[in-house]
mmCIF file of C-alpha atoms in Angstrom:
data_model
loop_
_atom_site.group_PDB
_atom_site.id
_atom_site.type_symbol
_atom_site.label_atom_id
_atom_site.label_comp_id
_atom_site.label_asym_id
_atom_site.label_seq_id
_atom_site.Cartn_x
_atom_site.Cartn_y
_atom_site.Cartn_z
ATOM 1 C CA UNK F 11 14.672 -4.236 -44.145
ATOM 2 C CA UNK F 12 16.671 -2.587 -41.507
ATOM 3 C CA UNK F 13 13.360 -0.261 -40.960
ATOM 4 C CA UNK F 14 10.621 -2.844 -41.880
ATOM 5 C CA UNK F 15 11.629 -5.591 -39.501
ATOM 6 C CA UNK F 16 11.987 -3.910 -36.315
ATOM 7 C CA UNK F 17 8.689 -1.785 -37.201
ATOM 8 C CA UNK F 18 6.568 -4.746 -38.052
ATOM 9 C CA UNK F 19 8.017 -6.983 -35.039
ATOM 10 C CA UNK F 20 6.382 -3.755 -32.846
ATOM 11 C CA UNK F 21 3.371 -3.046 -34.329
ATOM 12 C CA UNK F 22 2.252 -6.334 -35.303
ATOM 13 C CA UNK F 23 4.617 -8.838 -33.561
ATOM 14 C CA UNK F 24 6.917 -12.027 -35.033
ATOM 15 C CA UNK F 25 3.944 -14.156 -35.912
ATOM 16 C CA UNK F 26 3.206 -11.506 -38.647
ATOM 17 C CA UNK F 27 6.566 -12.618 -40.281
ATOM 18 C CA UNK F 28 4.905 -16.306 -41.599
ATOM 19 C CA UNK F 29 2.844 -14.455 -44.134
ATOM 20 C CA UNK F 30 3.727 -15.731 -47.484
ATOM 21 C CA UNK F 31 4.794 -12.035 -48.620
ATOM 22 C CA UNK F 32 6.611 -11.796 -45.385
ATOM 23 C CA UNK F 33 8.364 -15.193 -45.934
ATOM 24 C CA UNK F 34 9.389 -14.372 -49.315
ATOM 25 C CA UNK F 35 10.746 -10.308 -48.379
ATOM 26 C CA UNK F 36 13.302 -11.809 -46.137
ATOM 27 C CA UNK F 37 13.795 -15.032 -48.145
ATOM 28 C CA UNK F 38 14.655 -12.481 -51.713
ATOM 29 C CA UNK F 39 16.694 -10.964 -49.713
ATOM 30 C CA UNK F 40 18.539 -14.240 -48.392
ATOM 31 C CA UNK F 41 18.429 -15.635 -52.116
ATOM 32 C CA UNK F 42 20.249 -12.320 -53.204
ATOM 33 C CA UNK F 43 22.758 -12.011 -50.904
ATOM 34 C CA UNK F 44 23.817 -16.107 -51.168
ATOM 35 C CA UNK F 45 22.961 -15.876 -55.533
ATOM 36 C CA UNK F 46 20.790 -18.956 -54.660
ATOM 37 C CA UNK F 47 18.621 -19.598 -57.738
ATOM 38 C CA UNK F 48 16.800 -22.714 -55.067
ATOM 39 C CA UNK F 49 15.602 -19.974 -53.025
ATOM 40 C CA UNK F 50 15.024 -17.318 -55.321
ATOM 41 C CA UNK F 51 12.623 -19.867 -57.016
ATOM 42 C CA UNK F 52 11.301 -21.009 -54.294
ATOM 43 C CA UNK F 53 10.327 -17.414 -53.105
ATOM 44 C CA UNK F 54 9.017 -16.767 -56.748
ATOM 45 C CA UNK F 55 7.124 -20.387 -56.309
ATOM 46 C CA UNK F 56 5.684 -19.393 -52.905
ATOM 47 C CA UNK F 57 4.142 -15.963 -54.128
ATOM 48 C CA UNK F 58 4.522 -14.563 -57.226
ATOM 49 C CA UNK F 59 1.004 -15.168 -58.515
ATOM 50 C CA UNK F 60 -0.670 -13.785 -55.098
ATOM 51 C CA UNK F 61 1.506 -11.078 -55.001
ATOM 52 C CA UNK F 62 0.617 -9.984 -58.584
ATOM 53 C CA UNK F 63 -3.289 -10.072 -57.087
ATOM 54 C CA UNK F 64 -1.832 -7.957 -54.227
ATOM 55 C CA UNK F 65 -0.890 -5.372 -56.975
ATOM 56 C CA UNK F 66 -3.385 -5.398 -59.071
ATOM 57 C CA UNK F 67 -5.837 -5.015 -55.844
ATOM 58 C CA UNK F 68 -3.951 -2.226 -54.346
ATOM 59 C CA UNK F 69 -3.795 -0.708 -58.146
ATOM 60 C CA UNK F 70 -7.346 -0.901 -58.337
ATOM 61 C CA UNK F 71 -8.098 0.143 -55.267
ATOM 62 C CA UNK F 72 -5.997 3.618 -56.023
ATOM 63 C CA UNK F 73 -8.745 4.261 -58.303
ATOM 64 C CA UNK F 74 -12.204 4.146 -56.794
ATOM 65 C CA UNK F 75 -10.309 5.535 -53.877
ATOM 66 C CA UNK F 76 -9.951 2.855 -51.286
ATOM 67 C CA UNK F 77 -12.244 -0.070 -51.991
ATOM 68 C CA UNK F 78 -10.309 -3.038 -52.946
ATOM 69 C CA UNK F 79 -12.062 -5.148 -55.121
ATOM 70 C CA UNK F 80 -10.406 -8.504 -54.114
ATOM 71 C CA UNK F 81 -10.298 -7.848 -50.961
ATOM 72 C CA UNK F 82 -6.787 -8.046 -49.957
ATOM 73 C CA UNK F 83 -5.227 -4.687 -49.514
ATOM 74 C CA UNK F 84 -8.289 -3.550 -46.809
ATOM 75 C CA UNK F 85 -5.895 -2.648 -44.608
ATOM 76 C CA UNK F 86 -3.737 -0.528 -46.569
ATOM 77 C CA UNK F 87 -7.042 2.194 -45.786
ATOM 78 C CA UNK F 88 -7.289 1.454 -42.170
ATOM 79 C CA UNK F 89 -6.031 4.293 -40.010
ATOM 80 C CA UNK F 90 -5.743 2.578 -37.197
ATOM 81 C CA UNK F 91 -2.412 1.440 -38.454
ATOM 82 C CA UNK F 92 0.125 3.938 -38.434
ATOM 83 C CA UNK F 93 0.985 5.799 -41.818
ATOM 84 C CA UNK F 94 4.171 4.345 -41.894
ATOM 85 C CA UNK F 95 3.818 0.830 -41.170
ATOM 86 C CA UNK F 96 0.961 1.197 -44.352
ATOM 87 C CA UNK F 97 4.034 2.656 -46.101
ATOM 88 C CA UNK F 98 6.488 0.054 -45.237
ATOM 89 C CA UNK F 99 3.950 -2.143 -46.979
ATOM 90 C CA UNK F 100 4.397 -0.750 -50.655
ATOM 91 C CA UNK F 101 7.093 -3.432 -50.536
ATOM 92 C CA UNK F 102 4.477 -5.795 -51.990
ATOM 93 C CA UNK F 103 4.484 -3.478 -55.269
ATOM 94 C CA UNK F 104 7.936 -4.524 -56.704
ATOM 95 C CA UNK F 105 7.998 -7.958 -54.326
ATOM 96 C CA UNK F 106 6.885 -10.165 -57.840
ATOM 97 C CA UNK F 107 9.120 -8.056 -60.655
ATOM 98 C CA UNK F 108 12.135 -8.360 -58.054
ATOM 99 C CA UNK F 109 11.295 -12.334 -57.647
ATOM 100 C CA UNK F 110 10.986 -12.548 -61.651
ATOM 101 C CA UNK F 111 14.103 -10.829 -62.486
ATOM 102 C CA UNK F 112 16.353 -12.474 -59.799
ATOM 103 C CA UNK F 113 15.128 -15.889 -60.648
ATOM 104 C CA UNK F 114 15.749 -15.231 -64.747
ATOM 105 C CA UNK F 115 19.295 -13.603 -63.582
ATOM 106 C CA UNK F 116 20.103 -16.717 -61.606
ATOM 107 C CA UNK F 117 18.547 -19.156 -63.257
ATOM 108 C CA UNK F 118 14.801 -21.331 -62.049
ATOM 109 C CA UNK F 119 15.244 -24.025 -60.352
ATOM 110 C CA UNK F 120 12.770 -26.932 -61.274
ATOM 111 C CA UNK F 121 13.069 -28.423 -57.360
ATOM 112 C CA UNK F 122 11.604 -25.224 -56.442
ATOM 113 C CA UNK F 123 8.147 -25.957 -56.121
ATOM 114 C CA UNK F 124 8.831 -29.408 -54.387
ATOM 115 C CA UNK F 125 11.075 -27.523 -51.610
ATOM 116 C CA UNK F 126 8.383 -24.692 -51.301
ATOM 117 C CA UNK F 127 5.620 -27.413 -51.047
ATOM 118 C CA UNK F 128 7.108 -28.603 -48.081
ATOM 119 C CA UNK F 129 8.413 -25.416 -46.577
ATOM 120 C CA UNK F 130 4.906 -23.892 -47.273
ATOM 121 C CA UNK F 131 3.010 -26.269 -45.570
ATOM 122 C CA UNK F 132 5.044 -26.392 -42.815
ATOM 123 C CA UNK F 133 4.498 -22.727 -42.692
ATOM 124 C CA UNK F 134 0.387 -23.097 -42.861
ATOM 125 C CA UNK F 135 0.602 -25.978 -40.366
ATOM 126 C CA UNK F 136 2.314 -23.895 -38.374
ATOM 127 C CA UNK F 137 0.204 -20.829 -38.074
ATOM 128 C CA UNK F 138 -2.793 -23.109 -38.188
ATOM 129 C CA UNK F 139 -1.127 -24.098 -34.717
ATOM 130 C CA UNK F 140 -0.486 -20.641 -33.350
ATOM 131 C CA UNK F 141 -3.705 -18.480 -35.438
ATOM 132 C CA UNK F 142 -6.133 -16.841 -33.317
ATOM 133 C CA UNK F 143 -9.302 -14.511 -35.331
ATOM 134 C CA UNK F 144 -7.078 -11.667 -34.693
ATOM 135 C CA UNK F 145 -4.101 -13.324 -36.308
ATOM 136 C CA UNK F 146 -5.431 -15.230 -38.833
ATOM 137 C CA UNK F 147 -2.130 -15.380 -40.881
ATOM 138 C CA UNK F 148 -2.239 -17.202 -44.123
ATOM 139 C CA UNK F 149 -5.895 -17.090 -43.942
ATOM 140 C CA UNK F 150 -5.599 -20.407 -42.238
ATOM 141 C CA UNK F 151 -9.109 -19.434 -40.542
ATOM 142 C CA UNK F 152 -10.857 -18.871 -43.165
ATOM 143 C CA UNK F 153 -10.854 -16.170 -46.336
ATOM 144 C CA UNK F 154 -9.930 -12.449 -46.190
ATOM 145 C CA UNK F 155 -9.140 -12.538 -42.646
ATOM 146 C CA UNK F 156 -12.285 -13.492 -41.487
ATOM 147 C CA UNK F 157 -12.927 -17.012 -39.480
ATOM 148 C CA UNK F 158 -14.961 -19.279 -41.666
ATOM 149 C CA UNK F 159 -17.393 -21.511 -40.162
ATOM 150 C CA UNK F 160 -18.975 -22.956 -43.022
ATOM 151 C CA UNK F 161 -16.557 -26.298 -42.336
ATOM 152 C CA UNK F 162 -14.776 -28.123 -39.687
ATOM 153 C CA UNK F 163 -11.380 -26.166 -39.329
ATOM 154 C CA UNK F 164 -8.600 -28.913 -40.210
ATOM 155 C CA UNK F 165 -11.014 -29.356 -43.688
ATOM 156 C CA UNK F 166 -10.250 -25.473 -44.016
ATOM 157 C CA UNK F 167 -6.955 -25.927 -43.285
ATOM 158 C CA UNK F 168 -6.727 -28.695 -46.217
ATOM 159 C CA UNK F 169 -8.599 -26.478 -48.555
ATOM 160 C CA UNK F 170 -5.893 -23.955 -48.031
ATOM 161 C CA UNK F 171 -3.231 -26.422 -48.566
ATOM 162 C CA UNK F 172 -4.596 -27.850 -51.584
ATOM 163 C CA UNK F 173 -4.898 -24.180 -53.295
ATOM 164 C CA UNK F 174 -1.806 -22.931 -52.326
ATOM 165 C CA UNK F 175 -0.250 -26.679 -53.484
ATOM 166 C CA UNK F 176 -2.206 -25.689 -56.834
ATOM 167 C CA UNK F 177 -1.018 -21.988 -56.827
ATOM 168 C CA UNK F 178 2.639 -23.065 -56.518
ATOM 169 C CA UNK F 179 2.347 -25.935 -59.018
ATOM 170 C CA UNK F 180 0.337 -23.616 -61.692
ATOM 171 C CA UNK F 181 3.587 -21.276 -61.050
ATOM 172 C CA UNK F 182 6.239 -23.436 -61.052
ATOM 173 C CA UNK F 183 4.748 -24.615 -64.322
ATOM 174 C CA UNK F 184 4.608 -20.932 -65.831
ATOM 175 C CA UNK F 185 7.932 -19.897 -64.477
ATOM 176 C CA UNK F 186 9.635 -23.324 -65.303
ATOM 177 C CA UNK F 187 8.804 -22.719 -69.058
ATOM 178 C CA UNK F 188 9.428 -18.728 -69.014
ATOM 179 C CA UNK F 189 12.747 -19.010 -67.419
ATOM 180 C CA UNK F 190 16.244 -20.092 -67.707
ATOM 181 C CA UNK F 191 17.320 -23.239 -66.214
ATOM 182 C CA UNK F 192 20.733 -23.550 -64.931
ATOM 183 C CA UNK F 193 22.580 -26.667 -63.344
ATOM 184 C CA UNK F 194 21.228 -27.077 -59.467
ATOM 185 C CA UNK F 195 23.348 -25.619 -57.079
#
């Protein structure tokens, strides 16, 4: 973190820090150090699933050498980004095992998905707000990084809202039967 933070801040500025993945790096890390099973869940909530496509992409992608089938680890191959900012972007390999196993060390949290839902839209209203085609964060423009234009904007912006709503629920679901509960904090 002391290395990824400053490094990402540089090359690709603070707004880059409202991606989900981003979100939930610094919130593990928050979860760990306070042993909060709320936000541990909620971080496992909030990406987990997404994360695991992230893996299996970037997987994939290792093995008919750079094309990534679902699109989401393009830039993982694009040398205009340093080496080592690519690098400092492996973190998304053990992001969902490190969610999993804090949240069944500590405990789930059945809130979680309630607290994420409103945390994580505040998050996409937020860089709906502040997105630009060059910082289309969240994909709050429209899929892969690309600006959709298939549909008024704030309808895209409810699409996205409704799947990620869907995602966490489908999750929260999964996770709430797979994992210990403990009392709420």
């Amino acid at each position: 973190m002391l290395a990824l933070v400053p490094v990402y801040a540089t090359v690709h500025g603070w707004f880059n820090f409202l991606w989900f993945s981003n979100v939930a790096l610094l919130g593990g890390l928050l979860a760990t150090w306070l042993e909060s099973r709320r936000i541990a869940s909620m971080m496992l909530v909030a990406v987990v699933l997404l994360e695991l496509g992230w893996v299996l992409d970037f997987l994939l992608s290792m093995v008919v050498w750079g094309w990534a089938p679902l699109g989401i680890v393009h830039y993982m191959f694009n040398p205009e980004i340093p080496l080592f900012v690519r690098l400092l972007s492996l973190y998304h390999l053990p992001l969902p095992f490190v969610l999993i196993w804090l949240v069944w060390r500590l405990g789930y949290d059945p809130r979680a998905w309630r607290y994420m839902l409103v945390l994580g839209w505040a998050i996409l209203l937020l860089t709906f707000a502040l997105a630009d085609p060059e910082n289309n964060v969240n994909w709050v423009l429209g899929p892969g990084g690309q600006v959709q234009e298939w549909m008024h904007p704030v309808a895209w912006l409810g699409v996205v809202m409704a799947f990620c709503a869907g995602v966490w629920w489908l999750t929260h679901l999964l996770f709430g039967w797979l994992l210990p509960r403990r009392g709420v904090e």
